PDB file of C-alpha atoms in Angstrom:
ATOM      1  CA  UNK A   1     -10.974 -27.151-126.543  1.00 92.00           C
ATOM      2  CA  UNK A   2      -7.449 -28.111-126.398  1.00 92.00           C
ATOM      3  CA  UNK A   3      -6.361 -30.321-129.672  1.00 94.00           C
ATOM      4  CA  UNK A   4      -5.259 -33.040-127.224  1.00 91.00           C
ATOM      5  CA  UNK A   5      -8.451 -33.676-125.195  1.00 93.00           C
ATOM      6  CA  UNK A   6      -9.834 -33.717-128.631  1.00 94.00           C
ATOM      7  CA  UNK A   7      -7.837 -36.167-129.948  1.00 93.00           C
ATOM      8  CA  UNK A   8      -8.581 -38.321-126.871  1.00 92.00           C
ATOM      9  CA  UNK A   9     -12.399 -37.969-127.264  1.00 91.00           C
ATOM     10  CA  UNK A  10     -12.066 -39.282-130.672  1.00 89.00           C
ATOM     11  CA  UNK A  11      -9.801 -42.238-129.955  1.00 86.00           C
ATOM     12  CA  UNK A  12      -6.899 -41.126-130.739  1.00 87.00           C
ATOM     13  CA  UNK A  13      -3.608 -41.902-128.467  1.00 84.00           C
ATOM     14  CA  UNK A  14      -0.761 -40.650-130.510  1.00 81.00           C
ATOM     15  CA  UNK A  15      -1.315 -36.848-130.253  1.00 85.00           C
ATOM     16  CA  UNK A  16       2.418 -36.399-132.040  1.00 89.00           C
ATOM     17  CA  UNK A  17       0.597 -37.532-135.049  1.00 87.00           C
ATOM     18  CA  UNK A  18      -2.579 -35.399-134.707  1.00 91.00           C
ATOM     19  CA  UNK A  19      -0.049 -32.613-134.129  1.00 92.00           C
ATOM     20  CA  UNK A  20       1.426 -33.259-137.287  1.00 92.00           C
ATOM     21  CA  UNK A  21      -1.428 -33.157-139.127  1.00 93.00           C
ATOM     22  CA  UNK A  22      -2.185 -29.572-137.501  1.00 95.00           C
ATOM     23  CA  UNK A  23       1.241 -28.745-137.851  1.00 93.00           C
ATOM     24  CA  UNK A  24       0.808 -29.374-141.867  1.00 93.00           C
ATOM     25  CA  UNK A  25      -2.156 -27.777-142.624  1.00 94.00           C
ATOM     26  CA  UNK A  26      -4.742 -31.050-142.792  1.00 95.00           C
ATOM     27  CA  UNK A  27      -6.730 -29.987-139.301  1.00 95.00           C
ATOM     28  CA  UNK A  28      -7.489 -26.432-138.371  1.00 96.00           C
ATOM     29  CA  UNK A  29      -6.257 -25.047-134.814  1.00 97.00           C
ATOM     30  CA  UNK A  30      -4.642 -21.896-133.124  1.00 95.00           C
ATOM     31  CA  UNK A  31      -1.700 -21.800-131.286  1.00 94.00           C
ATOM     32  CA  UNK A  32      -2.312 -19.938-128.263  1.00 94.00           C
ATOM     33  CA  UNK A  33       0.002 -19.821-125.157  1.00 91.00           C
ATOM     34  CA  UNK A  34      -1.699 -21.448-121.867  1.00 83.00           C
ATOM     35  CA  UNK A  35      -3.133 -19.199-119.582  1.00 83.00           C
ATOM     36  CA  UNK A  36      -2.047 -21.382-117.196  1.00 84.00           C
ATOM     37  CA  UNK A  37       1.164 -22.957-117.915  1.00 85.00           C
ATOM     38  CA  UNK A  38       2.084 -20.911-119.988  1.00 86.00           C
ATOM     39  CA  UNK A  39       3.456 -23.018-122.773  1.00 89.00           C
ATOM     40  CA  UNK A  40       1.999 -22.866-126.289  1.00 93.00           C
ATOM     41  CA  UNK A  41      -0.733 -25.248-126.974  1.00 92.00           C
ATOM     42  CA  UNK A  42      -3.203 -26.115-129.762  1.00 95.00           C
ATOM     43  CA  UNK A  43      -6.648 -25.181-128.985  1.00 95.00           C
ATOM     44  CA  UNK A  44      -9.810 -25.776-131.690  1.00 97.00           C
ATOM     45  CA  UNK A  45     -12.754 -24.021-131.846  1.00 97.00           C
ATOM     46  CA  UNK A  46     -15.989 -25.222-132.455  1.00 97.00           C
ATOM     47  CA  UNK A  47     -16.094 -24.595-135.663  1.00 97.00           C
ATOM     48  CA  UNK A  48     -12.657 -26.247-136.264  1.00 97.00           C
ATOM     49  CA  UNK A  49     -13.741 -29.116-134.684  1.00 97.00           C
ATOM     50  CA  UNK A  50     -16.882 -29.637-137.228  1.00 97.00           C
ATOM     51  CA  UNK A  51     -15.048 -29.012-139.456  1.00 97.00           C
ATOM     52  CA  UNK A  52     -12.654 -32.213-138.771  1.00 96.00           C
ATOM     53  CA  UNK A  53     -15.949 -34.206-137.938  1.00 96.00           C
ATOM     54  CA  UNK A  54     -17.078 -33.049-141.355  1.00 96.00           C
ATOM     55  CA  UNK A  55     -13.364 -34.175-143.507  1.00 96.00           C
ATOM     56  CA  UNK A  56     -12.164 -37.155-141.338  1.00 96.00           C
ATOM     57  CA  UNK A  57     -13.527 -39.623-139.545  1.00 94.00           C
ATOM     58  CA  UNK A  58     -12.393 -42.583-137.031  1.00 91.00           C
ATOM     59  CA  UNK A  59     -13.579 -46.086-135.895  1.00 90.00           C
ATOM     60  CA  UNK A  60     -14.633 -44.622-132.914  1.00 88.00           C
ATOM     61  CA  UNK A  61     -16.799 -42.050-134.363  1.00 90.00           C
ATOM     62  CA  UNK A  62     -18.252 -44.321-136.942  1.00 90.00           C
ATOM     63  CA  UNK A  63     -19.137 -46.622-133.854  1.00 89.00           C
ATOM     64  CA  UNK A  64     -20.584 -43.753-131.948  1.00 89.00           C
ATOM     65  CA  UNK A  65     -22.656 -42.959-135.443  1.00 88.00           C
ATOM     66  CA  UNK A  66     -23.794 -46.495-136.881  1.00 86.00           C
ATOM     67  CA  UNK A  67     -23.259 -48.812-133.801  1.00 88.00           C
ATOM     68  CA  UNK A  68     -21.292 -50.780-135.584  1.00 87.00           C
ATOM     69  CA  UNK A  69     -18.389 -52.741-133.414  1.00 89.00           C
ATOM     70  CA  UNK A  70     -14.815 -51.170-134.151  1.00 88.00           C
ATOM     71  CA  UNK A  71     -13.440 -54.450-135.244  1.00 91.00           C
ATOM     72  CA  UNK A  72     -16.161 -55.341-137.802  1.00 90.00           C
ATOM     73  CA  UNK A  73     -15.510 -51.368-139.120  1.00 91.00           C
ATOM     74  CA  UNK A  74     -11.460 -52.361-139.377  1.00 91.00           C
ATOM     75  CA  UNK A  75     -12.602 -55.676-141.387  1.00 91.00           C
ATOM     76  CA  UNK A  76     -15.036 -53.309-143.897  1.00 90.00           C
ATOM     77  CA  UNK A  77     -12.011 -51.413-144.140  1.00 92.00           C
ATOM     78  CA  UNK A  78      -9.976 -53.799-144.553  1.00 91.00           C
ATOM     79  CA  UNK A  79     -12.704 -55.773-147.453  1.00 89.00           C
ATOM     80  CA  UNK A  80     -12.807 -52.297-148.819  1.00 90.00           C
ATOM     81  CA  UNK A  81      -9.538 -51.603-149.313  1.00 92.00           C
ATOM     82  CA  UNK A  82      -9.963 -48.218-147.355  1.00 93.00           C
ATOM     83  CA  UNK A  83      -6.627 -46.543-145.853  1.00 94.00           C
ATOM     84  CA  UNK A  84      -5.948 -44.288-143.262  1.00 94.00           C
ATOM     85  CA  UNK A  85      -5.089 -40.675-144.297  1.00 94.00           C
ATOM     86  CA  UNK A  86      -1.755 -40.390-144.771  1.00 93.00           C
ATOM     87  CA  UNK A  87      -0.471 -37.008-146.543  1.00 92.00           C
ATOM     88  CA  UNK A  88       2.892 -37.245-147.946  1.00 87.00           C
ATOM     89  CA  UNK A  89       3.282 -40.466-145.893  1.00 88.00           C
ATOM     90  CA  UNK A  90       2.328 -39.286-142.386  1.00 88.00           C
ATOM     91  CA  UNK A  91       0.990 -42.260-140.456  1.00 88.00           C
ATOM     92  CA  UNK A  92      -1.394 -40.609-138.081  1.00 85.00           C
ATOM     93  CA  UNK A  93      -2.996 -43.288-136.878  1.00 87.00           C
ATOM     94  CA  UNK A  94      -7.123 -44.376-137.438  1.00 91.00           C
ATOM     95  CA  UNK A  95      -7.877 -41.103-139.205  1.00 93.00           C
ATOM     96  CA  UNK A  96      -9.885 -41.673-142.381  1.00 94.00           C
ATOM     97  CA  UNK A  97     -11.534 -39.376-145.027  1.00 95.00           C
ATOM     98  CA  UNK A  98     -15.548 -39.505-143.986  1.00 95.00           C
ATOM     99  CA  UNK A  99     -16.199 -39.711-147.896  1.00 94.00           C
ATOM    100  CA  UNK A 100     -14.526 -42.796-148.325  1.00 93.00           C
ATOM    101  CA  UNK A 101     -14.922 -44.156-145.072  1.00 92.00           C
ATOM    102  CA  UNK A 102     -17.899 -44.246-144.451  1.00 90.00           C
ATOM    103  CA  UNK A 103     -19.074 -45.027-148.181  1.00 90.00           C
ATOM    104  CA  UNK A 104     -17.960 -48.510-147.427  1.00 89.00           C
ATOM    105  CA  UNK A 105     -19.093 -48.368-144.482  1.00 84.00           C
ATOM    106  CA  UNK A 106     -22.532 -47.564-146.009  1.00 82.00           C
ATOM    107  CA  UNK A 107     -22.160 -50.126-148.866  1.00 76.00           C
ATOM    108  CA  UNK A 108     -21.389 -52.735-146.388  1.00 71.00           C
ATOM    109  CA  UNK A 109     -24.837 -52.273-144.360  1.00 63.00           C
ATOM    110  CA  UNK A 110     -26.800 -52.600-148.054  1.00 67.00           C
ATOM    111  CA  UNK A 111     -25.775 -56.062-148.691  1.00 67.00           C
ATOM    112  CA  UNK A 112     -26.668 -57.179-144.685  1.00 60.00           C
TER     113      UNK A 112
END
């Protein structure tokens, strides 16, 4: 699957930033010229894309997985004190690490 149309499924809109993050190591893709077009493009496998599922994790995700409403995720986050990954100061947008996401996320559904 191209990285972009994976970034989109996920909620992500800034695909320079995702990029980045490829780019740098953090996410796991090939770069493989287009068939098509052509031009080089980042493509992830299957098992790079569990394996991103299984590291990071975004609002829309954790909505898809708990059915919790994105905003009331952003205000755990934001009670929790939990920050978007951001390797030597990359903002990248909503991506989170799962393990500390979604432990507040988790802790927040124990005292409902």
């Amino acid at each position: 699957m191209a990285a972009a149309a994976f970034a989109r499924s996920i909620g992500l809109r800034d695909y320079s930033a995702f990029t980045a993050l490829i780019e740098r190591g953090h996410i796991a893709a090939s770069h493989v010229k287009s068939p098509r077009t052509a031009r080089l493009q980042w493509l992830m496998s299957e098992a790079e894309i569990a394996d991103f599922r299984k590291r990071f994790v975004m609002p829309t995700m954790i909505t898809q997985e708990t059915g919790r409403h994105r905003n009331t995720i952003f205000a755990v986050f934001s009670a929790a004190g939990v920050k978007p990954f951001q390797p030597e100061g990359l903002e990248a947008g909503p991506i989170y690490l799962r393990e500390v996401a979604m432990r507040a996320t988790s802790n927040h559904l124990k005292k409902r």
